[in-house]
XYZ file of C-alpha atoms in Angstrom:
543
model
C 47.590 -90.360 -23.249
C 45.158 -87.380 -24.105
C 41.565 -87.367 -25.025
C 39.364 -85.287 -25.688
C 35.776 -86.066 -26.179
C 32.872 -84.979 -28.814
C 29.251 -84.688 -27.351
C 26.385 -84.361 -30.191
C 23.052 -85.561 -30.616
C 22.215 -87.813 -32.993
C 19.207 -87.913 -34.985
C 17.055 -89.625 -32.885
C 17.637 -87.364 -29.358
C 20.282 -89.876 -28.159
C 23.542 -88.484 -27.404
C 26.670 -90.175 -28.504
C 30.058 -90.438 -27.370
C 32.931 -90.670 -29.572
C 36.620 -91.387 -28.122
C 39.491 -91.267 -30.361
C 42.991 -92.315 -29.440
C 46.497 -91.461 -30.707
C 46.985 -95.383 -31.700
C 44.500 -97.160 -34.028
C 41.349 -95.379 -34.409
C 38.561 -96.943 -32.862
C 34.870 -96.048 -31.837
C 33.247 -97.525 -28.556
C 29.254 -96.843 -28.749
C 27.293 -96.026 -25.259
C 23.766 -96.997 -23.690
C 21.125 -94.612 -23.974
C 21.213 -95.192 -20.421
C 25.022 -93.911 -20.082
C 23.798 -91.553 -22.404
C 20.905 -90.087 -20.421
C 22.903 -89.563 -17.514
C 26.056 -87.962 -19.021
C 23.513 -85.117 -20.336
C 22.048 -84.510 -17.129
C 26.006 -83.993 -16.092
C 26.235 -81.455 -18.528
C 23.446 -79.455 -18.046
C 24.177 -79.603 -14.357
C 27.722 -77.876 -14.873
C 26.076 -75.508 -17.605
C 23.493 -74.252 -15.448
C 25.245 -74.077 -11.849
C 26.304 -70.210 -12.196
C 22.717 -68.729 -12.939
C 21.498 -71.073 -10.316
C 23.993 -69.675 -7.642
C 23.468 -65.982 -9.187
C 19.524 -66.325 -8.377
C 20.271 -68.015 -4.967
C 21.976 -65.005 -3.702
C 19.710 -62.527 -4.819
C 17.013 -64.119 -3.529
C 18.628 -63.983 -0.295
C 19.890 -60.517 -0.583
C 16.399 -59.641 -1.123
C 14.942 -61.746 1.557
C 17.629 -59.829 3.852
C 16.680 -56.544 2.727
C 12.690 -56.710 2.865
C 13.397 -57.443 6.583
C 15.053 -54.282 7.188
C 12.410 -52.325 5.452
C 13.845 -49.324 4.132
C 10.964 -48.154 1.539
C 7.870 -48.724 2.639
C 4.847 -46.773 1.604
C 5.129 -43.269 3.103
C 1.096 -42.896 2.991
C 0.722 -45.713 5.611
C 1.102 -45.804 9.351
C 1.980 -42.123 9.578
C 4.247 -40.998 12.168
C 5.710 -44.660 13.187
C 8.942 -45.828 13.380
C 8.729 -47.468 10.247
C 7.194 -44.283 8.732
C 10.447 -42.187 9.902
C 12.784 -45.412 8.643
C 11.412 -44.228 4.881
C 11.491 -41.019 5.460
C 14.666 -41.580 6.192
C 15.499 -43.092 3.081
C 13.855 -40.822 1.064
C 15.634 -38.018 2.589
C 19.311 -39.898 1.620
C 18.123 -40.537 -1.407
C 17.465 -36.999 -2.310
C 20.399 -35.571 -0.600
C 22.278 -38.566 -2.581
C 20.981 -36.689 -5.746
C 21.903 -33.070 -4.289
C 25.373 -34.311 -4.138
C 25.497 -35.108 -7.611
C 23.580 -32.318 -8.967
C 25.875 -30.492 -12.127
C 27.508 -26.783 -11.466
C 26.407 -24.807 -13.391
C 29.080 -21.337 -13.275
C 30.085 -20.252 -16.487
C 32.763 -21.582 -18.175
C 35.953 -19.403 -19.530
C 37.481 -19.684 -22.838
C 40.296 -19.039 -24.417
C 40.435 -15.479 -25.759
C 41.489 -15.113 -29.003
C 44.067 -12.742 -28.530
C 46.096 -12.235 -25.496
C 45.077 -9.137 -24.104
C 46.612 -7.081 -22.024
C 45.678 -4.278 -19.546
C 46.324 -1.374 -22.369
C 44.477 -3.493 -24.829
C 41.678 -4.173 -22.806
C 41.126 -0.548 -21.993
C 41.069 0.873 -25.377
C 38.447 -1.932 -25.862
C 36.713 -0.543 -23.245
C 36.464 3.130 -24.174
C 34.951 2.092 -27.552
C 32.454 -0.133 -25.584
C 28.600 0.769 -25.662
C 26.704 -0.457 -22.387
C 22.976 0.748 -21.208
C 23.951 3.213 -18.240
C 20.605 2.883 -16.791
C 22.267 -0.787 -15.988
C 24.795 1.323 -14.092
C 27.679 1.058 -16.689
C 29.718 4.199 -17.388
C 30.509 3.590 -20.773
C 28.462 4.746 -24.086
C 28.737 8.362 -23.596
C 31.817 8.837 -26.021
C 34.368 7.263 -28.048
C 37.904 7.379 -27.636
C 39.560 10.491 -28.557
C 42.372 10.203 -31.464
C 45.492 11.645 -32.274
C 43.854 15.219 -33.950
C 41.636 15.668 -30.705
C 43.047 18.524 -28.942
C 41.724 18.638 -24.799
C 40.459 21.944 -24.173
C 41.796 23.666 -20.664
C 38.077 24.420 -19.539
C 34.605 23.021 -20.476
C 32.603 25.660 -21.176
C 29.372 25.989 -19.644
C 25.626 26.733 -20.535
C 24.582 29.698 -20.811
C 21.204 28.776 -18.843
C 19.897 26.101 -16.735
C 16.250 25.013 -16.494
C 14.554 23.218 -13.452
C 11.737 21.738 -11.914
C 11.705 21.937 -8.072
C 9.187 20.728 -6.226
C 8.144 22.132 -2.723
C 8.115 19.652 -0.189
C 6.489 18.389 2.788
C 7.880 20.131 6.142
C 10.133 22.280 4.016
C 10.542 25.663 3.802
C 10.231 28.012 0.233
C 14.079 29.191 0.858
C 15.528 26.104 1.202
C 14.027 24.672 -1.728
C 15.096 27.082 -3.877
C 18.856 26.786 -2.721
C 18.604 23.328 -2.574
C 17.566 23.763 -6.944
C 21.325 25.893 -6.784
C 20.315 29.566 -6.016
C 22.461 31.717 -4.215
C 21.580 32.407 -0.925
C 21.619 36.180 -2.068
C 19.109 35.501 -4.747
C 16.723 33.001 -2.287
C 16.608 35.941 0.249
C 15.505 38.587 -2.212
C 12.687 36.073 -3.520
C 11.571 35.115 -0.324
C 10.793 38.732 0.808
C 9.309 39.870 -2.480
C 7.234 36.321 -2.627
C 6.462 37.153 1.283
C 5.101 40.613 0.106
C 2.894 39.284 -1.916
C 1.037 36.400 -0.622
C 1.991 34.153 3.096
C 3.811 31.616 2.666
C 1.726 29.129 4.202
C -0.837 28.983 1.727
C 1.939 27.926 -0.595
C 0.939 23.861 -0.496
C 3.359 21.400 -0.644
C 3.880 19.198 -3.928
C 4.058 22.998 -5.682
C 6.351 22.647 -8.525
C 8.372 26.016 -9.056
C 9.824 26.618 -12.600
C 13.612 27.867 -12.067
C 16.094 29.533 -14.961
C 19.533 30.071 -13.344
C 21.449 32.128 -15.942
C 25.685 31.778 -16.542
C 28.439 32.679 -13.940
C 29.910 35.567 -13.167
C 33.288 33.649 -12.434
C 34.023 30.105 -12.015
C 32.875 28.877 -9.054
C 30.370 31.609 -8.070
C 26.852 30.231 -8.134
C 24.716 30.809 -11.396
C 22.537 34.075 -10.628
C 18.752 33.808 -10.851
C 17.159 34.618 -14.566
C 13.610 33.562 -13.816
C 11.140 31.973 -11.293
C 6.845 31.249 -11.927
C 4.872 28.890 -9.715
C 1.033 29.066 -9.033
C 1.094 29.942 -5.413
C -2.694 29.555 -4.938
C -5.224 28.031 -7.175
C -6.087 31.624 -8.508
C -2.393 33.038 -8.278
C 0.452 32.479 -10.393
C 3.750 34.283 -9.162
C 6.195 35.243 -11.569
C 9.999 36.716 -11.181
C 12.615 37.874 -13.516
C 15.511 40.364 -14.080
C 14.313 44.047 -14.824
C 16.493 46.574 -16.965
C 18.437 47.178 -13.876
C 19.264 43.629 -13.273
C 17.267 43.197 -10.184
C 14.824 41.030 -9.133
C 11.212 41.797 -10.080
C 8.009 40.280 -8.913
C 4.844 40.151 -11.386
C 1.002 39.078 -10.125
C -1.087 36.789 -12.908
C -4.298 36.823 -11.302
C -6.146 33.265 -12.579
C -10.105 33.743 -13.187
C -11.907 31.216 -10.921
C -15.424 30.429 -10.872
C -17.032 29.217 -7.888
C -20.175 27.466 -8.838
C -20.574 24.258 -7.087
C -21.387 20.942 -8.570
C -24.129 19.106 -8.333
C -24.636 15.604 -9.207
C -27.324 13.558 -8.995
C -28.419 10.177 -9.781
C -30.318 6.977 -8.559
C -29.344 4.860 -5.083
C -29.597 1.168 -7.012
C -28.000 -1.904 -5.250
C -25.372 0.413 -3.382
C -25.675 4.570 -2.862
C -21.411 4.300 -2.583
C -21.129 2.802 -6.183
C -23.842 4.391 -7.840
C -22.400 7.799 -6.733
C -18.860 6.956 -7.352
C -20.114 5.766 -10.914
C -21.678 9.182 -11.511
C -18.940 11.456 -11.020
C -18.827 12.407 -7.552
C -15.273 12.209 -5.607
C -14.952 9.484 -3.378
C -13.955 12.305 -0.434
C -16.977 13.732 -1.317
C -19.243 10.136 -0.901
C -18.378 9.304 2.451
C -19.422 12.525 3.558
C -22.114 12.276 1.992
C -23.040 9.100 3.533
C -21.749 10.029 7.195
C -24.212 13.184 6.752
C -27.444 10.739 6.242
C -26.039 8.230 8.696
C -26.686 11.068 11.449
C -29.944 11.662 10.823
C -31.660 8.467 9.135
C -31.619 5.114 9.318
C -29.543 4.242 5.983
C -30.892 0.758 6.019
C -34.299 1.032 6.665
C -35.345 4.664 5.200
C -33.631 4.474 2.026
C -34.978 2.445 -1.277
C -33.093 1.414 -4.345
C -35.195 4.011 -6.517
C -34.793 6.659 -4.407
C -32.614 9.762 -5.930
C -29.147 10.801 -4.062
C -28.434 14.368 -4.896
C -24.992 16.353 -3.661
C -23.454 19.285 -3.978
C -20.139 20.039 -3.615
C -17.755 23.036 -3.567
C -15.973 23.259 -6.414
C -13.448 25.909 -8.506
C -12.586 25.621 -12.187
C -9.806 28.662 -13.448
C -9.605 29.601 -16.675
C -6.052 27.941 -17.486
C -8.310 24.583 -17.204
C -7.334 23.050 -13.753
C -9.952 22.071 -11.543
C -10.862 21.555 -7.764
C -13.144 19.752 -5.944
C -14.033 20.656 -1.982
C -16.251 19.447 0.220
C -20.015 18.588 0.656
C -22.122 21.232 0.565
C -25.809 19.231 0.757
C -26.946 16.327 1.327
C -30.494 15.370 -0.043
C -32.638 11.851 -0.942
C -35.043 12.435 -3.733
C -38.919 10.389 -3.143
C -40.987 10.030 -5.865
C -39.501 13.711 -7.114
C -40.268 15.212 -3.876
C -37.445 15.849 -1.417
C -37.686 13.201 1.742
C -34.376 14.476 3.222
C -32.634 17.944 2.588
C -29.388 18.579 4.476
C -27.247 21.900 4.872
C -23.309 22.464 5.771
C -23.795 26.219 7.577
C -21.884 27.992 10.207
C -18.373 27.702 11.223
C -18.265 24.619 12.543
C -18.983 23.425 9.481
C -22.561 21.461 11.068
C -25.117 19.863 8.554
C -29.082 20.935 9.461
C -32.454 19.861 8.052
C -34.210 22.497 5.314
C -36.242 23.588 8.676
C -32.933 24.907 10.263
C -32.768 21.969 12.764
C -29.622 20.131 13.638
C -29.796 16.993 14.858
C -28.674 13.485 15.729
C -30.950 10.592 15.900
C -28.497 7.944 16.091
C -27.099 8.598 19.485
C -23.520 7.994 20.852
C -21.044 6.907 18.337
C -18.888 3.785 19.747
C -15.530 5.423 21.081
C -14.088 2.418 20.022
C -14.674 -0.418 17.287
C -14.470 -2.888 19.819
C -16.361 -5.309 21.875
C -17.518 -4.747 25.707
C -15.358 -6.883 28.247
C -16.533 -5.171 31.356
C -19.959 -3.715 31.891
C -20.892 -1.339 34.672
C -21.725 -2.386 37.946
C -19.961 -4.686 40.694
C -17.716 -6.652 40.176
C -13.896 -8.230 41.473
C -11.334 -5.729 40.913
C -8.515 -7.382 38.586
C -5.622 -6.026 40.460
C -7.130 -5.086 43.442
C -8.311 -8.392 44.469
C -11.831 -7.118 45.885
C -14.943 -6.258 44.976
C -16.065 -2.654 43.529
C -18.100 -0.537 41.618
C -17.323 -1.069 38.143
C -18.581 3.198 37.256
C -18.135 2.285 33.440
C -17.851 -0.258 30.391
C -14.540 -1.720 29.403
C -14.236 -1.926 25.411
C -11.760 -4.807 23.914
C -9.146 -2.833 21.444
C -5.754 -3.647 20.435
C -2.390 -1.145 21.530
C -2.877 2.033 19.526
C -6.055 1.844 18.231
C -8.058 5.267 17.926
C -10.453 6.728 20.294
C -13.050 8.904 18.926
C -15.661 11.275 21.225
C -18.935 9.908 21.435
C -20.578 13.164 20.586
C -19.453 16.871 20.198
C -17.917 18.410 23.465
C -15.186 20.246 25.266
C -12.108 19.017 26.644
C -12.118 19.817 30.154
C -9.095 17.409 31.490
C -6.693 15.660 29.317
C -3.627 14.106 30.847
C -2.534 12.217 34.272
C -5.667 10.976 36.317
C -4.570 8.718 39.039
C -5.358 4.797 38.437
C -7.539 5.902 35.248
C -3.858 6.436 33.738
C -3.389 8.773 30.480
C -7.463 10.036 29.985
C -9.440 12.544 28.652
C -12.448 14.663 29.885
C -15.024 16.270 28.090
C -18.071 17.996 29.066
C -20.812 17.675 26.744
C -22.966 20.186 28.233
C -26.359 19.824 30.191
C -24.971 18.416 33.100
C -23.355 15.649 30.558
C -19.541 14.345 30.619
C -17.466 11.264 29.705
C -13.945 10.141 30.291
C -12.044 7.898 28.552
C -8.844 5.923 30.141
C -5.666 4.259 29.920
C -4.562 5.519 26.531
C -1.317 4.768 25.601
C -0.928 8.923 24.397
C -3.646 11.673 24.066
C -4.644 13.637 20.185
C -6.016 17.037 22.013
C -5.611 19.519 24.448
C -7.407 21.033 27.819
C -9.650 23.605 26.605
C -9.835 22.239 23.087
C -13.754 21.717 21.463
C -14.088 18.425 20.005
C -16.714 17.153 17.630
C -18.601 13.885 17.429
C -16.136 11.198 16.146
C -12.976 12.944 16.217
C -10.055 10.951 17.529
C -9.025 12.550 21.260
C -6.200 9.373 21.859
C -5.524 5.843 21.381
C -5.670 3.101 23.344
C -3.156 2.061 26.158
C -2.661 0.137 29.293
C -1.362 2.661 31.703
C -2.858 3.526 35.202
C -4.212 0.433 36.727
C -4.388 -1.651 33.941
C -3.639 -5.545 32.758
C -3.827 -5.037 29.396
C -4.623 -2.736 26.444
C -8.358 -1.546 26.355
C -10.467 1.379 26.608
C -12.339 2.083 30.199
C -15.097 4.700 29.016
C -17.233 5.956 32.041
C -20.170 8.623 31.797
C -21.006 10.850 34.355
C -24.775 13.162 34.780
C -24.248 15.699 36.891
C -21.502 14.622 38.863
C -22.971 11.019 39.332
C -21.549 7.783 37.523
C -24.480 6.526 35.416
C -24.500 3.318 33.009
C -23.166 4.560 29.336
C -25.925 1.887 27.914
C -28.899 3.549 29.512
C -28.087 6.681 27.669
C -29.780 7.753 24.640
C -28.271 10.754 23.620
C -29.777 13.477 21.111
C -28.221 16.900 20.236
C -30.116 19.645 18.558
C -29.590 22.841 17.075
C -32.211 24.601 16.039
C -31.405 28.336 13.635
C -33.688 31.214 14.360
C -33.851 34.941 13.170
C -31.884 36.643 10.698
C -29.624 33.588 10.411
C -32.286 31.290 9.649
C -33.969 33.642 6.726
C -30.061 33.170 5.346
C -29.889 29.008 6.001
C -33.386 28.956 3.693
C -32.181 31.918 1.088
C -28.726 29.956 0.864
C -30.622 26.441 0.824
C -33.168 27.930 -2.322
C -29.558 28.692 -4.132
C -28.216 25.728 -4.009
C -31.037 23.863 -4.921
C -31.596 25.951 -7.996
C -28.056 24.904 -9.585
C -28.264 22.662 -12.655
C -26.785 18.639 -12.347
C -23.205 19.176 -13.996
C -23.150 22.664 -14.732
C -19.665 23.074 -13.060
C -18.373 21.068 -15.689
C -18.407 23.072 -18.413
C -14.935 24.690 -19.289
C -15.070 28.414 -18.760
C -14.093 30.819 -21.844
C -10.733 32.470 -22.037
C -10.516 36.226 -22.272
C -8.151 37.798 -24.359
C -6.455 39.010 -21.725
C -5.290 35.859 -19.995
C -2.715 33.647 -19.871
C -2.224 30.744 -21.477
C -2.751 27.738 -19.600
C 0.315 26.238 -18.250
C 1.848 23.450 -20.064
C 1.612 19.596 -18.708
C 4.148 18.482 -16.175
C 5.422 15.811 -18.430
C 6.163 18.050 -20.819
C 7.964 20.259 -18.309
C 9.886 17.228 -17.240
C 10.649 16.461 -20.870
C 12.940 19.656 -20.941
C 14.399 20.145 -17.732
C 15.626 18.552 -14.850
C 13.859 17.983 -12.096
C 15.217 18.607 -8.127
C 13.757 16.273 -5.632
């Protein structure tokens, strides 16, 4: 027989049980005791799946904690539990690498189906920037009433820019811009007649007309060629009634009157004369000048005047050129408290009284400091003790050596254990040499002046490593570099030193900035040239 059996709760909490049989119906009432513990049955059953869910992940989780896969990566750094993390951090991201999207373009369907002749007409009618290196854009397709021509014809004249360059010569420039070499010998003779060649600078941009063919194939003949050759030059050549090549001279007016610029030293001479005009060329002259002969530090106040003078050249088409420093002077109180000179050949700076000199001493021949001094000591390589006869400087592989004062090269090459050196005799019984460069900057023979590079620094001879050995010798006799105070002089008498003070009184009487002033044009000039970009606007350039 079946049953089946209803559970509800009456109204008073108690739960009831109803049984109902296929025969006779009948109803059979329970204890609240039977009652009690037929719910506790139920809830039992009802309850035994979350109960066996939370069981197991409590004891997957208990499992896991004692493996210890994620602990805190800012504790115990460098253990093996730090690396176990680490670990896990590092699977974790490559995890997330592996499923990171792709993202190459996708291809749809075309619209039409296309094929090889369709695509290129498309193409021929495209429009693409060719400075993006596409090749289309410079034309549409040609139609049916287009008729191709045999030959393109060509123009009449072609204008360029060339530009001289470094190491190259004036005749191979100009057949490099497409003369013939017929035409580039003819202007390098008449050119040659008129000025040398080597004052023609390099960067000097030559304005070139080639004219139309005599027959296809032939190079285009020269028309026209102008370039300034010097600052006060300009060089023109064209065709003459004849048809030959002509050379014409436009002599530029230049004046010559040097600037002078002046102003007050402040927090830093550099600035304050880079702020008033003067080149930056011109500056560190400038200061090098004072530095041999003052103390910059100590003998030179923040109101004190700087005042320069510098070569300079302004021609009448408007260009402008600044050379180098003329004088050197600090201003006191509106009295002069130092007055320096450039005179002579050698280009030396002296005081207003015509003497030349330097109170600062040897320069360094290196920036570098002293590893060795002189005296005895153990020989590195030798393995015994020696005279040390000079002062080892600490200088990296190349760096450049510079002559302690002005001098003559008397030996520059080979020298035994002293390796690659250089000699120079600085007169009154005076010399140095310097050692183990790595390659030598003069000659035997050569005159030197104080701070010029004569080498750079090696390790050859007997040598362990790159430096500078720098002895100093007094008539024949190693002496100790340090114990030298060196001071040269040159002192201007006569004739030449009524010119030093008539030249110095000249200089002196120039105005601040008069140089700037842009000189008149004469009638009889010509015209300024026009600005490279607009040049380069209008013709093509060679390179």
């Amino acid at each position: 027989m079946d049953h089946s059996r209803d559970i509800a709760a009456g109204s008073d909490g108690d739960v009831s049980d109803h049984v109902f049989e296929s025969g006779p119906v009948r109803d059979e009432w329970v204890s609240s005791e039977q009652s009690a513990g037929l719910s506790a049955m139920v809830l039992e059953r009802s309850h035994d799946w979350r109960d066996r869910f939370h069981t197991w992940r409590e004891d997957v989780s208990e499992r896991l904690e004692q493996f210890d896969l994620a602990p805190d990566l800012a504790q115990d750094i460098g253990s093996g539990r730090w690396f176990r993390g680490l670990g896990t951090m590092m699977g974790l991201a490559a995890l997330s690498l592996a499923f990171w999207p792709d993202f190459s373009a996708l291809e749809a369907m075309p619209a039409m189906q296309a094929d090889q002749s369709v695509r290129d007409e498309f193409r021929s009618q495209t429009i693409a920037p060719l400075a993006l290196g596409a090749d289309t854009g410079r034309q549409s397709a040609p139609g049916s009433q287009v008729i191709p021509l045999a030959a393109a014809p060509e123009r009449p004249q072609i204008q360029l820019v060339a530009t001289l360059s470094t190491g190259d010569s004036f005749m191979r420039t100009l057949q490099r811009a497409g003369v013939s070499g017929t035409d580039a010998e003819r202007v390098d003779a008449l050119v040659s007649g008129a000025i040398d060649l080597a004052e023609v600078e390099a960067g000097t941009r030559m304005d070139i007309t080639l004219g139309r063919r005599a027959q296809p194939g032939a190079p285009r003949p020269l028309d026209e060629l102008s370039f300034r050759a010097r600052f006060d030059l300009e060089l023109e050549l064209f065709r003459d009634d004849a048809g030959m090549l002509a050379l014409k001279r436009n002599p530029i007016r230049v004046d010559d009157t040097p600037l002078r610029i002046r102003g007050t030293v402040g927090q830093s001479l550099y600035r304050s004369a880079r702020a008033a005009g003067a080149p930056a060329s011109a500056v560190q002259e400038y200061i090098k000048a004072l530095d041999g002969q003052i103390d910059m530090e100590r003998q030179i106040a923040a109101s004190d005047e700087f005042d320069m003078i510098i070569s300079y050249r302004r021609a009448a088409t408007g260009e402008r050129q600044a050379g180098q420093l003329l004088y050197a002077g600090i201003d006191r109180g509106g009295e002069p408290k130092t007055q320096l000179m450039r005179w002579g050949e050698e280009g030396r700076f002296y005081e207003a009284s015509g003497v030349g000199e330097q109170r600062n001493g040897l320069v360094a021949p290196v920036p570098g400091s002293i590893s060795s001094n002189f005296g005895m000591r153990r020989h590195p390589i030798l393995g015994y003790r020696r005279m040390h006869a000079g002062m080892d400087f600490r200088a990296r592989y190349g760096t450049p050596i510079v002559a302690v004062t002005d001098g003559r090269v008397t030996g520059a090459g080979r020298m035994g254990g002293c390796g690659i050196a250089v000699r120079l005799d600085h007169g009154n019984s005076l010399s140095t040499r310097y050692c183990h460069m790595s390659r030598l900057a003069v000659s035997r023979g050569q005159g030197v002046r104080r701070g010029q590079v004569i080498g750079y620094v090696g390790s050859t001879g007997l040598s362990t490593g790159a430096h500078l050995h720098y002895e100093m010798y007094r008539g024949g006799r190693a002496v100790n570099p340090a114990s030298v105070r060196f001071v040269t002089r040159a002192q201007l008498e006569g004739r030449e030193l009524m010119e030093f003070r008539a030249r110095l009184r000249q200089l002196k009487d120039i105005e601040p900035g008069a140089a700037l002033a842009d000189l008149e044009k004469r009638s009889d000039e010509i015209d300024a040239p026009k600005r490279e970009i607009e040049k380069l606007d209008q013709k093509r350039e060679i390179s």
